XYZ file of C-alpha atoms in Angstrom:
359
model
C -5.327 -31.226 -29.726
C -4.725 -27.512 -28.931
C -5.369 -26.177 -25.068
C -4.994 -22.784 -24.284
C -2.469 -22.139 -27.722
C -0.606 -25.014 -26.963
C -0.413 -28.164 -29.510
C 0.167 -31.665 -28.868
C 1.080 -34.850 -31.158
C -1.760 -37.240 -32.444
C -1.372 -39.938 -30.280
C -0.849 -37.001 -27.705
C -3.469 -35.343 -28.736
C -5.918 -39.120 -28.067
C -4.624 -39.949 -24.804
C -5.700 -36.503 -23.423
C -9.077 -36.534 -25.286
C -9.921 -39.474 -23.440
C -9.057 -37.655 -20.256
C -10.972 -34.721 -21.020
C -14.216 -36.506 -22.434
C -14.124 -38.357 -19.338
C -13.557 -35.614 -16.603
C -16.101 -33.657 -19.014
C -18.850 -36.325 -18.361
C -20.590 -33.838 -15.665
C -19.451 -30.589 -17.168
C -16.163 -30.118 -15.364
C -15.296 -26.262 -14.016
C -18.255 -25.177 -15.414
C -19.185 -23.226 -12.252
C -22.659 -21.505 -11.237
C -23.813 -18.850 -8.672
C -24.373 -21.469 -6.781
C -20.623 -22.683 -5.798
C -20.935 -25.372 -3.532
C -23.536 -26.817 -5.294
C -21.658 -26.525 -8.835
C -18.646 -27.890 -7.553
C -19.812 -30.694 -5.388
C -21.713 -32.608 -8.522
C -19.023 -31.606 -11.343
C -15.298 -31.201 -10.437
C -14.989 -34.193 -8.699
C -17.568 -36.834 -9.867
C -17.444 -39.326 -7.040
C -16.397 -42.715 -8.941
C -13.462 -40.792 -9.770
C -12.125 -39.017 -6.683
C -12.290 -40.406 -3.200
C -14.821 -38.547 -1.026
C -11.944 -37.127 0.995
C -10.410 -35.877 -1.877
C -13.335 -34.430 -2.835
C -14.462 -32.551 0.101
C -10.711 -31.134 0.869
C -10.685 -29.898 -2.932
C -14.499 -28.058 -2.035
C -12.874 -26.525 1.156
C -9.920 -25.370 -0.472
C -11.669 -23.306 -2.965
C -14.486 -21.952 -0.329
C -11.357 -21.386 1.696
C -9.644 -19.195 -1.410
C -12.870 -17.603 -2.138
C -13.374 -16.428 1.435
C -10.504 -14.434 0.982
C -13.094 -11.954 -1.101
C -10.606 -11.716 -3.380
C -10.939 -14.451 -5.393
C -13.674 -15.839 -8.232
C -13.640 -18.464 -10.988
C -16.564 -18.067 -14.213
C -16.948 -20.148 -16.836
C -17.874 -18.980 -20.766
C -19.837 -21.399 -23.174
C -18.818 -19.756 -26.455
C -21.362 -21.714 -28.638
C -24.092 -20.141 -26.266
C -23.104 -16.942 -24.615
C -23.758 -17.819 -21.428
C -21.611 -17.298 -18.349
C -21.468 -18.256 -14.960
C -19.738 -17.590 -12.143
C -19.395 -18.938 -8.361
C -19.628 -16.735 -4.793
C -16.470 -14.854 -5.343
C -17.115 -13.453 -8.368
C -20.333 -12.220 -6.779
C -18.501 -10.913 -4.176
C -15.719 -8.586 -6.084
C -18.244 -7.565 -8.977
C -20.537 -6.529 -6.107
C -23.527 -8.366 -8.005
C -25.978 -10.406 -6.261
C -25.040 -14.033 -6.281
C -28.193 -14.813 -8.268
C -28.041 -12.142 -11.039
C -27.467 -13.205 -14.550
C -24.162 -12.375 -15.874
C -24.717 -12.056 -19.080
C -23.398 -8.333 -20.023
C -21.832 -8.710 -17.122
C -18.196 -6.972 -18.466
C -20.106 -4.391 -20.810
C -22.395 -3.390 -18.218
C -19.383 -2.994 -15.402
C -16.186 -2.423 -17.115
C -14.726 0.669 -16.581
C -15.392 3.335 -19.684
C -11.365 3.881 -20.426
C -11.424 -0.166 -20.264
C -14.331 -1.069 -22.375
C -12.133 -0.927 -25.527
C -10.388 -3.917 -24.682
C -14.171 -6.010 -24.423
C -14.025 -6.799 -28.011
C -10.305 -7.459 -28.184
C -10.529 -10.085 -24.933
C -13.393 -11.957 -26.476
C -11.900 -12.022 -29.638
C -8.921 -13.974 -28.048
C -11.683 -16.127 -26.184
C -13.490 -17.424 -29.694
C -9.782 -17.295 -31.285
C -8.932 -19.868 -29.039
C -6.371 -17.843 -27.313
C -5.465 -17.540 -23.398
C -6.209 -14.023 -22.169
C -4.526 -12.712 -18.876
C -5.570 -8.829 -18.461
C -5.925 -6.431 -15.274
C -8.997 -3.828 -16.057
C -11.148 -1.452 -13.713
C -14.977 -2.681 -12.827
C -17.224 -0.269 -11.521
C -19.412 -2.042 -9.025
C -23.507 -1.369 -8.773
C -22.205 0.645 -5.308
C -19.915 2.681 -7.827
C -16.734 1.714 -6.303
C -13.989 0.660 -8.320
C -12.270 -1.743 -8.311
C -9.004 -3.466 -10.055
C -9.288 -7.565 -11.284
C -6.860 -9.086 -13.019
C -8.717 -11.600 -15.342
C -7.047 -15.328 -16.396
C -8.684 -17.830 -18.646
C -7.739 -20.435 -20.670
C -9.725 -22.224 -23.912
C -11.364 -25.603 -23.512
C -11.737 -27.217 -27.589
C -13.972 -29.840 -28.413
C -13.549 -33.239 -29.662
C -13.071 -30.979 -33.348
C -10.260 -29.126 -31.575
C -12.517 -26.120 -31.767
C -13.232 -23.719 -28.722
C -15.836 -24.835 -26.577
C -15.706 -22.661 -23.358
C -13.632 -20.657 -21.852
C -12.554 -21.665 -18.202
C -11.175 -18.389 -15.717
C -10.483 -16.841 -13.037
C -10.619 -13.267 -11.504
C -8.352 -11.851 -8.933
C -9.431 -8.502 -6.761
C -5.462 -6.743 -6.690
C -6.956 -3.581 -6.235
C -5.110 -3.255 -3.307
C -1.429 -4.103 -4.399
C -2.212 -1.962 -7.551
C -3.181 1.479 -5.823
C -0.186 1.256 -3.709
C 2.044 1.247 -6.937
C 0.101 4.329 -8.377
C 0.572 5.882 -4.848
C 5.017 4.766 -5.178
C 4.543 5.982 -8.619
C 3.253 8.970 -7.744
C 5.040 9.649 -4.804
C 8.474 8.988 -7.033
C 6.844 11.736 -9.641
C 6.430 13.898 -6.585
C 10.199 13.508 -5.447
C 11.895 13.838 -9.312
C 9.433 17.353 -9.429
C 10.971 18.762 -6.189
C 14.557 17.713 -7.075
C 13.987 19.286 -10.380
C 12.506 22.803 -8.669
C 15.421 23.160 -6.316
C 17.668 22.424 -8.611
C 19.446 20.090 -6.427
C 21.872 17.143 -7.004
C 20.622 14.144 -5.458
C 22.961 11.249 -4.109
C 22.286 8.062 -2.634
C 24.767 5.389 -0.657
C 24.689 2.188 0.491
C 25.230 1.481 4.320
C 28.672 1.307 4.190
C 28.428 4.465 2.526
C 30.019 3.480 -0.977
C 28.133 5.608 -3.594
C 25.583 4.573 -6.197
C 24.751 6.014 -9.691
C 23.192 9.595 -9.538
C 21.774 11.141 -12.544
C 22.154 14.577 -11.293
C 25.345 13.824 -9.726
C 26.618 12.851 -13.667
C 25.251 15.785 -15.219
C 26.592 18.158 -12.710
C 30.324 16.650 -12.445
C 30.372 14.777 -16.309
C 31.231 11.832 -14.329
C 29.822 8.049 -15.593
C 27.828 5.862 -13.037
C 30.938 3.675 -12.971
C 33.077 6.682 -12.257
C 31.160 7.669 -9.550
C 30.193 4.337 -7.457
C 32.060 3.631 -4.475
C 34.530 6.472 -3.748
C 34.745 7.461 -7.319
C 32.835 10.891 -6.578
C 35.550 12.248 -4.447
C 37.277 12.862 -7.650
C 34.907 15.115 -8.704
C 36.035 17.248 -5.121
C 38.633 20.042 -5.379
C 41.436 19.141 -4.725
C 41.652 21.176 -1.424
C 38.594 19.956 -0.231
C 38.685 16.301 -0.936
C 40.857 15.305 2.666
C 38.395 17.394 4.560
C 35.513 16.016 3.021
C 36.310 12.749 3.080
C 37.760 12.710 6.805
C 33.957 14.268 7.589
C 32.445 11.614 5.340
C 33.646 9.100 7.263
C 33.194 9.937 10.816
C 29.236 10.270 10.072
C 29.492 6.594 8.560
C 31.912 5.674 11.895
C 29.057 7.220 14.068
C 25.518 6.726 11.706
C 25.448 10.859 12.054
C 24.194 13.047 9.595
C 26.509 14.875 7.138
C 27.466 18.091 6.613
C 29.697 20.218 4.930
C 30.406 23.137 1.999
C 32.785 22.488 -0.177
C 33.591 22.620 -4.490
C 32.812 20.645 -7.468
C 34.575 20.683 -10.400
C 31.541 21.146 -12.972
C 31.730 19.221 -16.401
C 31.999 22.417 -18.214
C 35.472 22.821 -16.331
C 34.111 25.631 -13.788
C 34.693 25.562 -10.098
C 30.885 26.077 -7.595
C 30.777 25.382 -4.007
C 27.829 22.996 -2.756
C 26.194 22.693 0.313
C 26.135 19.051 0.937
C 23.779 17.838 3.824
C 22.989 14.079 4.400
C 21.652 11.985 6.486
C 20.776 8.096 7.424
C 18.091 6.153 6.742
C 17.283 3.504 9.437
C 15.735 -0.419 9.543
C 13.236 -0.985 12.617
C 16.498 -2.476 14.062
C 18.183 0.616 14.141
C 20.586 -0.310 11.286
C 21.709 2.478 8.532
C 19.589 0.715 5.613
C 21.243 3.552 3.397
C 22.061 7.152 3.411
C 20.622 10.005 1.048
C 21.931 13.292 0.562
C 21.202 16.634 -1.412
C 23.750 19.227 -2.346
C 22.741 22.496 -3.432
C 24.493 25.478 -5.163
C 25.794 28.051 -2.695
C 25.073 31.588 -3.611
C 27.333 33.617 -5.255
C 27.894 36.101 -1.964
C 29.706 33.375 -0.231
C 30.367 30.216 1.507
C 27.766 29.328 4.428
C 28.407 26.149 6.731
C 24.744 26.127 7.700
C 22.280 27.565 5.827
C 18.820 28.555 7.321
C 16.189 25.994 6.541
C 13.738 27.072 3.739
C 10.042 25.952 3.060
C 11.523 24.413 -0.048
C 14.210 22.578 1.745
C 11.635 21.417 4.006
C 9.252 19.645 1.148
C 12.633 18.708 -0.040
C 13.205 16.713 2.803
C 9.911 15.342 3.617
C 9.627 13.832 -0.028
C 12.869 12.062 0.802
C 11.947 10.634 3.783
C 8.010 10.100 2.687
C 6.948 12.458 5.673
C 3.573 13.804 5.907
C 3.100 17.415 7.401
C 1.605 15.588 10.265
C 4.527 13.202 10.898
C 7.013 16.110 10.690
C 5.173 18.101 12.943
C 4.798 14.967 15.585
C 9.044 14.163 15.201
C 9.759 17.913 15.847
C 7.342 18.814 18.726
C 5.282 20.983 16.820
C 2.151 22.805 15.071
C 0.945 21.209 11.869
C 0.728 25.173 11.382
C 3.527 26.503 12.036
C 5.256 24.236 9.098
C 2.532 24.748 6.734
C 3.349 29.091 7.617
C 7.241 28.182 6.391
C 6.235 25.780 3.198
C 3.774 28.430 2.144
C 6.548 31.376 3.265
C 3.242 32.583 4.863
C 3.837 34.791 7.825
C 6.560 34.403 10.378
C 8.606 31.527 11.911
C 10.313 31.384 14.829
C 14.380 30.415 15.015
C 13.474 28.230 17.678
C 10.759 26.096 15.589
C 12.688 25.921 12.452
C 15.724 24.430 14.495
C 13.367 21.696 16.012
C 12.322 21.367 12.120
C 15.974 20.901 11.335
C 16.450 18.432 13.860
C 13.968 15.975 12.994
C 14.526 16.279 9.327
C 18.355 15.213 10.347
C 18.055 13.045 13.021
């Protein structure tokens, strides 16, 4: 007997058989509109499940489809026919009482509708399918389902139905296009500054940097820990690392000019400023920094903050305009005029810029 892909032995193959022809006496899992009617007279026929059994196994479902998030269907492949219980209803946005036949061609997403024919292929193949695709509802909002099913065969071992289930993840699936997006954000700004990016773990050992390696020629090994400082001249690398440390002793942000020695054997000075990153508890979860090449007129301890530095800074630490202008004290305007390099900016608002960004 073959479920799902999966093969068993003969005698296997009898004993479960049995079990299925008798749960299948009243049409197990195949589910209607009409849930609680549907599951009531077939999931559980009553000489075969206690009653309490039977109405705890009802509530848990209701419970799980209450949720919204959750629907089960059921496909007769010798007929066509499909139905589906309350949940479904509820994520496809169809009225509990429509016919859901068409249902995928007439809601699938276009981009998606290429992968109709493949999924029912895999359904009268036999074969499990477990795809996420986009549905756009009748109220033309869309939305994302990851769809399960597995194959019930007949006595002949050939498919019979298809028995799934369809989970609503729209949610946890726009907020990874949003990380994704926000991460393709960050890489873009790093890459338009042309600035070496660095990250540390709380007790401020280093961790692999891309743009730390290319700059110095150093490997991620190389680097980790306190491996950068070798990448420090010589007659900076005391100074720097006596600063480095008393902003770890005191969970202070860090900063300081000083050179690299390149991987094409030349000597540049950096600006190097970093800063904390916090837990709700008020612990340093890690630190992130940004160095940047110092122009060639000089060394500057402390340069004046840019509208680049500034969306620098707020990709890093996922800041709106809004929340930057709320941390600093003020106008949603006034940072917008330095961004855009629109007008003028006071000293005294791009130092209360500079504060929250580093504090």
């Amino acid at each position: 007997m073959r479920v799902s892909g999966l093969r068993t032995t003969p005698s296997e193959s009898a004993n479960r058989s049995v079990r299925l022809r008798a749960m299948n006496k009243r049409a197990i899992c195949t589910l209607s509109p009409r849930l609680d009617v549907a599951f009531r007279r077939s999931v559980w026929p009553s000489r075969a499940m206690p009653a309490r059994r039977h109405a705890s196994s009802y509530q848990l479902l209701n419970l799980l489809e209450a949720t919204g998030q959750v629907g089960v269907w059921s496909l007769n492949l010798r007929t066509g026919e499909m139905s589906g219980s309350l949940g479904l209803a509820h994520i496809t946005g169809l009225p509990s009482d429509e016919s859901l036949l068409g249902l995928l061609d007439r809601l699938l997403h276009p981009d998606d509708r290429e992968a109709l024919g493949e999924l029912f292929d895999m359904l009268y193949s036999g074969r499990a399918i477990d795809r996420t695709v986009r549905l756009v509802r009748p109220d033309h909002t869309v939305r994302w389902v990851s769809v399960k099913a597995q194959i019930v065969l007949d006595d002949a071992h050939r498919p019979m139905r298809a028995e799934g289930i369809a989970f609503d993840v729209t949610g946890p699936h726009e907020a990874r296009l949003l990380a994704e997006q926000s991460t393709a954000r960050y890489r873009g700004l790093v890459h338009a500054i042309a600035a070496v990016v660095w990250t540390t773990a709380p007790d401020g050992k280093a961790r692999p940097s891309p743009t730390w390696q290319v700059l110095t020629g150093q490997t991620g090994p190389e680097m980790q820990g306190d491996g950068w400082l070798a990448a420090i001249h010589p007659e900076d690398r005391a100074r720097i690392e006596t600063a480095w440390r008393t902003a770890m002793e005191h969970g202070t942000p860090y900063e300081a000019d000083h050179r690299v020695l390149c991987a094409d054997g030349t000597v540049h000075w950096y600006s190097n400023h970093t800063i904390p990153l916090h837990d709700a508890d008020g612990s340093v979860r890690e630190w992130i920094g940004i160095m940047q090449k110092m122009p060639p007129s000089g060394r500057f301890s402390s340069p004046e903050i840019t509208g680049t530095l500034v969306r620098g800074a707020r990709a890093m630490l996922r800041w709106s305009v809004v929340d930057l202008a709320r941390a600093a004290g003020i106008s949603v305007s006034s940072i917008r005029r330095l961004e855009e390099e629109v007008g003028t900016v006071q000293p005294r608002t791009r130092s209360a810029m500079r504060r929250a960004l580093e504090g």
